[in-house]
Coordinates of C-alpha atoms and ligand atoms in Angstrom, one line a residue:
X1222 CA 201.0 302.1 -63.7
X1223 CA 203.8 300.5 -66.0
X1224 CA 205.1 297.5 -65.6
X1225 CA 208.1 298.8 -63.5
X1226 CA 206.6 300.6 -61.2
X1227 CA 204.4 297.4 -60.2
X1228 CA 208.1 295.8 -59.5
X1229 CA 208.9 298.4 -57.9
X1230 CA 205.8 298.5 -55.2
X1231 CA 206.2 294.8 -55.0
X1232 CA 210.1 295.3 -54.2
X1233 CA 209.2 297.8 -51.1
X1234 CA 206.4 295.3 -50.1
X1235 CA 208.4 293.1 -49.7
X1236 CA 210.2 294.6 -47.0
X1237 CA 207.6 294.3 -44.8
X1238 CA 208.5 290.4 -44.5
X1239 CA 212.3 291.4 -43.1
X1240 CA 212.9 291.6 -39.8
X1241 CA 216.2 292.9 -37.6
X1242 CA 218.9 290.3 -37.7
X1243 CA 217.5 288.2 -40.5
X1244 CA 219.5 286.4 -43.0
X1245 CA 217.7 287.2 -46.0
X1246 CA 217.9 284.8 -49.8
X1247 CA 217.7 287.1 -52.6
X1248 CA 216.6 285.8 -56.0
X1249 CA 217.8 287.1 -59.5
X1250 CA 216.2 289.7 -61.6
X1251 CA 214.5 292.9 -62.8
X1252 CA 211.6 292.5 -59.7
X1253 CA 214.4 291.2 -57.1
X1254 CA 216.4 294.4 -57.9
X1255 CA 214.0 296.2 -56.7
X1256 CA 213.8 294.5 -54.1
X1257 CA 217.6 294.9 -53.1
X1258 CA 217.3 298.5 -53.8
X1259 CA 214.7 298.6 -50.9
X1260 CA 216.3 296.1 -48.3
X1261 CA 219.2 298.3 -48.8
X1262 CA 217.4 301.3 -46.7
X1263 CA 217.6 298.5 -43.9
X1264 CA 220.9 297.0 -44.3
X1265 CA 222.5 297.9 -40.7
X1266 CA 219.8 295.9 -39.1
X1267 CA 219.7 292.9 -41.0
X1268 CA 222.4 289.9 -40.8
X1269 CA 223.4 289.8 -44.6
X1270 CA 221.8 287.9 -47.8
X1271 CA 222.2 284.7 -49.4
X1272 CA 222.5 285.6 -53.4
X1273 CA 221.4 283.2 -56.1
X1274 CA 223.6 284.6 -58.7
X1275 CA 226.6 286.7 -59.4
X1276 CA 224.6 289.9 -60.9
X1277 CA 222.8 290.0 -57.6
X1278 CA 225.6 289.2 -55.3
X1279 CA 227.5 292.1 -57.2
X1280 CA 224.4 294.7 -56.6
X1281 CA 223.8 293.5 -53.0
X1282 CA 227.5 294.2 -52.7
X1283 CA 227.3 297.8 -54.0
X1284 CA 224.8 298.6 -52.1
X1285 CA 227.1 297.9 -48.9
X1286 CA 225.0 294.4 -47.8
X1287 CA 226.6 291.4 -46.6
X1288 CA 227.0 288.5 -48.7
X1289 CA 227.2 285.1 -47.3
X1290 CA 228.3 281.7 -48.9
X1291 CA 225.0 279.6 -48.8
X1292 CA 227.3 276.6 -48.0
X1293 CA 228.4 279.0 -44.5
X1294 CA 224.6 279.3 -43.0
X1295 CA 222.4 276.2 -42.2
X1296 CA 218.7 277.9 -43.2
X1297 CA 217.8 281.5 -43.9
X1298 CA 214.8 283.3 -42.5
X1299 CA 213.2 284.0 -45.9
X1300 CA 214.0 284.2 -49.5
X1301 CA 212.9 286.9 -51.9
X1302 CA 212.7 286.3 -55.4
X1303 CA 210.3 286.5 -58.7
X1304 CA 209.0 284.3 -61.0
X1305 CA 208.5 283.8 -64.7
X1306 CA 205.1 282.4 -64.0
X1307 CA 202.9 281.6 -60.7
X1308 CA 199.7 279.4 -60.4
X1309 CA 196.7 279.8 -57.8
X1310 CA 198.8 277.2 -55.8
X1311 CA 202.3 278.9 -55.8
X1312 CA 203.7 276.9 -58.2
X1313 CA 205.6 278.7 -60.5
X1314 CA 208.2 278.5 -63.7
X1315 CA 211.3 280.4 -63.0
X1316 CA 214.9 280.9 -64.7
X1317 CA 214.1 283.5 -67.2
X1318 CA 217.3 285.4 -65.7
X1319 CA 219.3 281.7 -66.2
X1320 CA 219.5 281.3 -62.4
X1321 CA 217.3 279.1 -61.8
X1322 CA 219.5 275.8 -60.0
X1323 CA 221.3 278.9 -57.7
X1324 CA 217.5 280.1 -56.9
X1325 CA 216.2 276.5 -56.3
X1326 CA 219.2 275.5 -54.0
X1327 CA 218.8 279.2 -51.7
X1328 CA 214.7 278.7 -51.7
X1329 CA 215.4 275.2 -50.2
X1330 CA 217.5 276.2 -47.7
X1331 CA 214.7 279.1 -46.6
X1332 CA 211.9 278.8 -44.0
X1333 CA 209.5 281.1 -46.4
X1334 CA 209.4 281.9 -49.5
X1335 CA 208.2 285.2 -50.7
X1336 CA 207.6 285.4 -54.6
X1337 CA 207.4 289.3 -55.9
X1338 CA 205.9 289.4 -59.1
X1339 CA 203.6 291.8 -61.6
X1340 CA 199.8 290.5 -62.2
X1341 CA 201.0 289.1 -65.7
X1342 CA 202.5 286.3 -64.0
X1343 CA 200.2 285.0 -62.3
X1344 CA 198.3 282.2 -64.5
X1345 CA 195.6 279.4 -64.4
X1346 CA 198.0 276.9 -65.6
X1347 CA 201.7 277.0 -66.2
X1348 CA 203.5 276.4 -69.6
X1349 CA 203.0 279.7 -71.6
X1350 CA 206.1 281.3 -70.7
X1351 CA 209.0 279.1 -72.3
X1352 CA 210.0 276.7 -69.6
X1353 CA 213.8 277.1 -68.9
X1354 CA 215.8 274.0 -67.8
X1355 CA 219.5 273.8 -67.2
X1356 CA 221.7 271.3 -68.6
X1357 CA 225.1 269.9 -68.8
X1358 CA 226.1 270.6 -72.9
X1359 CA 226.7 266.7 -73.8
X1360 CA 223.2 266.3 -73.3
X1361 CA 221.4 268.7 -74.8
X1362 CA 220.4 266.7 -77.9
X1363 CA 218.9 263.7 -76.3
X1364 CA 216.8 266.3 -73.9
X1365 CA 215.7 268.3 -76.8
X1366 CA 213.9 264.7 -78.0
X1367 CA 212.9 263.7 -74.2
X1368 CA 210.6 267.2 -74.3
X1369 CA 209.7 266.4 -78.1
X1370 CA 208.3 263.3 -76.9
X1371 CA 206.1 264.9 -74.6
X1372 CA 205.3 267.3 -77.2
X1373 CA 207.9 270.4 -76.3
X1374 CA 210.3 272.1 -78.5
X1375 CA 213.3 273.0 -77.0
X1376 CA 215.9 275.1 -78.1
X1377 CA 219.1 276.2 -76.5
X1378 CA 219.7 279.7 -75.3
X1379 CA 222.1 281.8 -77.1
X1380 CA 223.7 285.1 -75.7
X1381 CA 225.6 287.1 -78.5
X1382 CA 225.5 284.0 -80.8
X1383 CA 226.6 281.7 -78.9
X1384 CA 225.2 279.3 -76.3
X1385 CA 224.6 280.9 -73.0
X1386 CA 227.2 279.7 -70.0
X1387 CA 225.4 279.8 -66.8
X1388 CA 226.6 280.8 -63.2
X1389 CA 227.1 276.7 -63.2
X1390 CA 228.7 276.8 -66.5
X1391 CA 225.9 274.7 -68.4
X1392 CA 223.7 275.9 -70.5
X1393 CA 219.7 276.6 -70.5
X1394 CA 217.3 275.2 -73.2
X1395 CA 213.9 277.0 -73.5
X1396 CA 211.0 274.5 -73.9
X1397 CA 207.3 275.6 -75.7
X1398 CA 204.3 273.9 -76.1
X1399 CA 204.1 272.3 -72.8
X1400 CA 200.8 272.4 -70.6
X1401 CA 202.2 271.7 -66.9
X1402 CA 199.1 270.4 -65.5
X1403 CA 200.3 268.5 -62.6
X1404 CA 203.8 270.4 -61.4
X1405 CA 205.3 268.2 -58.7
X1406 CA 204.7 265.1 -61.3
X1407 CA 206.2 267.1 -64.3
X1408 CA 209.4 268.6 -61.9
X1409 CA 210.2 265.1 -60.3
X1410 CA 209.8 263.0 -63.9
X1411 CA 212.0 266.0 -65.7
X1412 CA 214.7 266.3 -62.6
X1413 CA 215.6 262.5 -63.3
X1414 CA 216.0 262.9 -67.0
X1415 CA 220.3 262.6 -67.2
X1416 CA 222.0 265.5 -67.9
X1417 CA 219.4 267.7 -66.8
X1418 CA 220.9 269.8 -63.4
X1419 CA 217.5 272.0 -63.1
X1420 CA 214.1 272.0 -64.5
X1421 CA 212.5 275.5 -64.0
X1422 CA 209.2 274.4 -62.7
X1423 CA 209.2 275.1 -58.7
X1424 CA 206.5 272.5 -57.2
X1425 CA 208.6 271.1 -54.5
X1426 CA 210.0 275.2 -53.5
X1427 CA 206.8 276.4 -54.4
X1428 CA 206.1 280.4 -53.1
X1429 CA 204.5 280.4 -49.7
X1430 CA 203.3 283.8 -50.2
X1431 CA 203.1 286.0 -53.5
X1432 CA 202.8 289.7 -53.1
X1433 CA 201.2 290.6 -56.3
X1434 CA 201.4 294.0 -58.1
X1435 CA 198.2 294.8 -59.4
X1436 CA 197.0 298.7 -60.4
X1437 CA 194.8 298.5 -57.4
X1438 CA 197.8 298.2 -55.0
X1439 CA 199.8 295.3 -53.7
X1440 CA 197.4 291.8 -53.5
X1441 CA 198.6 289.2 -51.0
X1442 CA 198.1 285.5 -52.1
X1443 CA 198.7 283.4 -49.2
X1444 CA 199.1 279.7 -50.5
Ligands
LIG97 C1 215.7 284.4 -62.9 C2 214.3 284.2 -62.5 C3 213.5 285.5 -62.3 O1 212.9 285.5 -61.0 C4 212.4 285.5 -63.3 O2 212.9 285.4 -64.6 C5 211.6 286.8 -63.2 O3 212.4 287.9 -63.6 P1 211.8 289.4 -63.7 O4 211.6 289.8 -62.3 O5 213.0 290.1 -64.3 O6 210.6 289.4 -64.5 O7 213.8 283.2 -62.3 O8 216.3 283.2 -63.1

């Protein structure tokens, strides 16, 4: 099976977890698309979504599902949404898409989250995939040497040249060379640093359940 197609079985899986007149929180990504594709076979009995960035709020829309402000609904049933990496314990990095402060902010506001991922995410320890952390621009320099000091390098994130503007309008660096051995410590010591609006480590809205693409099917990790 390619890659895509274990996204895709993962997406339809998913549906499993959505029941009539849930309010469902929809990540960001290639994985989460398929997932909207598949909720949208069930859109007349659901209550709407909760999007975590424009590019999904504008597929969930063309697809004729309800979008709701998050700021409009107190909590939300579930939320949907990939991952860049996942442990054995559900943490994971995410933000590879640049939506990672959106994601965080609808995952908190969910009862369960559901992470839909391929089997190359899912790792022992995390830190291999470039760890992506949104910050406000007059920052970025001092940050860059507050993950050099810990022994990251961290670059900013261009888009045709120029640095990437998030949903939020900051901009994402990409950090290497870290080994994230205890998550929770690492997300609450890196959220204080000033300037920084989101690290992409998810310890505190870690995934409650990971529905895992693998070639012998869909693997349920329950954490
Ligand atoms: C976006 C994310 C995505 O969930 C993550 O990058 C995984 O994306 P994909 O499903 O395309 O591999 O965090 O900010």
């Amino acid at each position: 099976m390619t890659q895509d197609q274990l996204k895709t079985l993962v997406g339809q899986a998913a549906l499993h977890y959505i029941q009539p007149g849930m309010l469902v929180g929809v990540g960001t990504g290639s994985t989460v698309n398929k997932f909207i594709d598949a909720l949208a076979t069930v859109k007349h009995t659901i209550a709407g979504a909760v999007s975590s960035s424009i590019a999904s709020t504008q597929r969930l829309e063309a697809l004729g599902i309800k979008v709701f402000e998050a700021t409009d609904v107190e909590q939300l049933d579930v939320y949907v949404d990939g991952a860049d990496e996942i442990d054995h314990a559900g943490n994971m990095i995410k933000g590879g898409g640049a939506a990672l402060t959106c994601e965080k902010i609808v995952a908190a506001q969910s009862r369960q989250f559901i992470c839909i991922a391929d089997d190359s995410k899912l790792v022992t320890t995390l830190g291999q995939f470039p760890l992506p952390v949104e910050v406000i621009p007059m920052s970025t320099q001092r940050i860059v040497l507050q993950f050099a000091a810990i022994g990251g390098v961290a670059t900013l994130r261009l888009k045709n040249g120029a640095p990437l503007v998030t949903d939020n309008g900051q901009h994402i660096l990409d950090v290497t060379g870290l080994q994230i051995l205890e998550p929770r410590a690492f997300e609450l010591e890196v959220s204080q640093w000033p300037g920084v609006v989101t690290v992409g480590v998810f310890a505190f809205q870690k995934a409650h359940v990971c529905l895992l693409g693998t070639e012998a099917g869909v693997k349920t990790l329950v954490f």
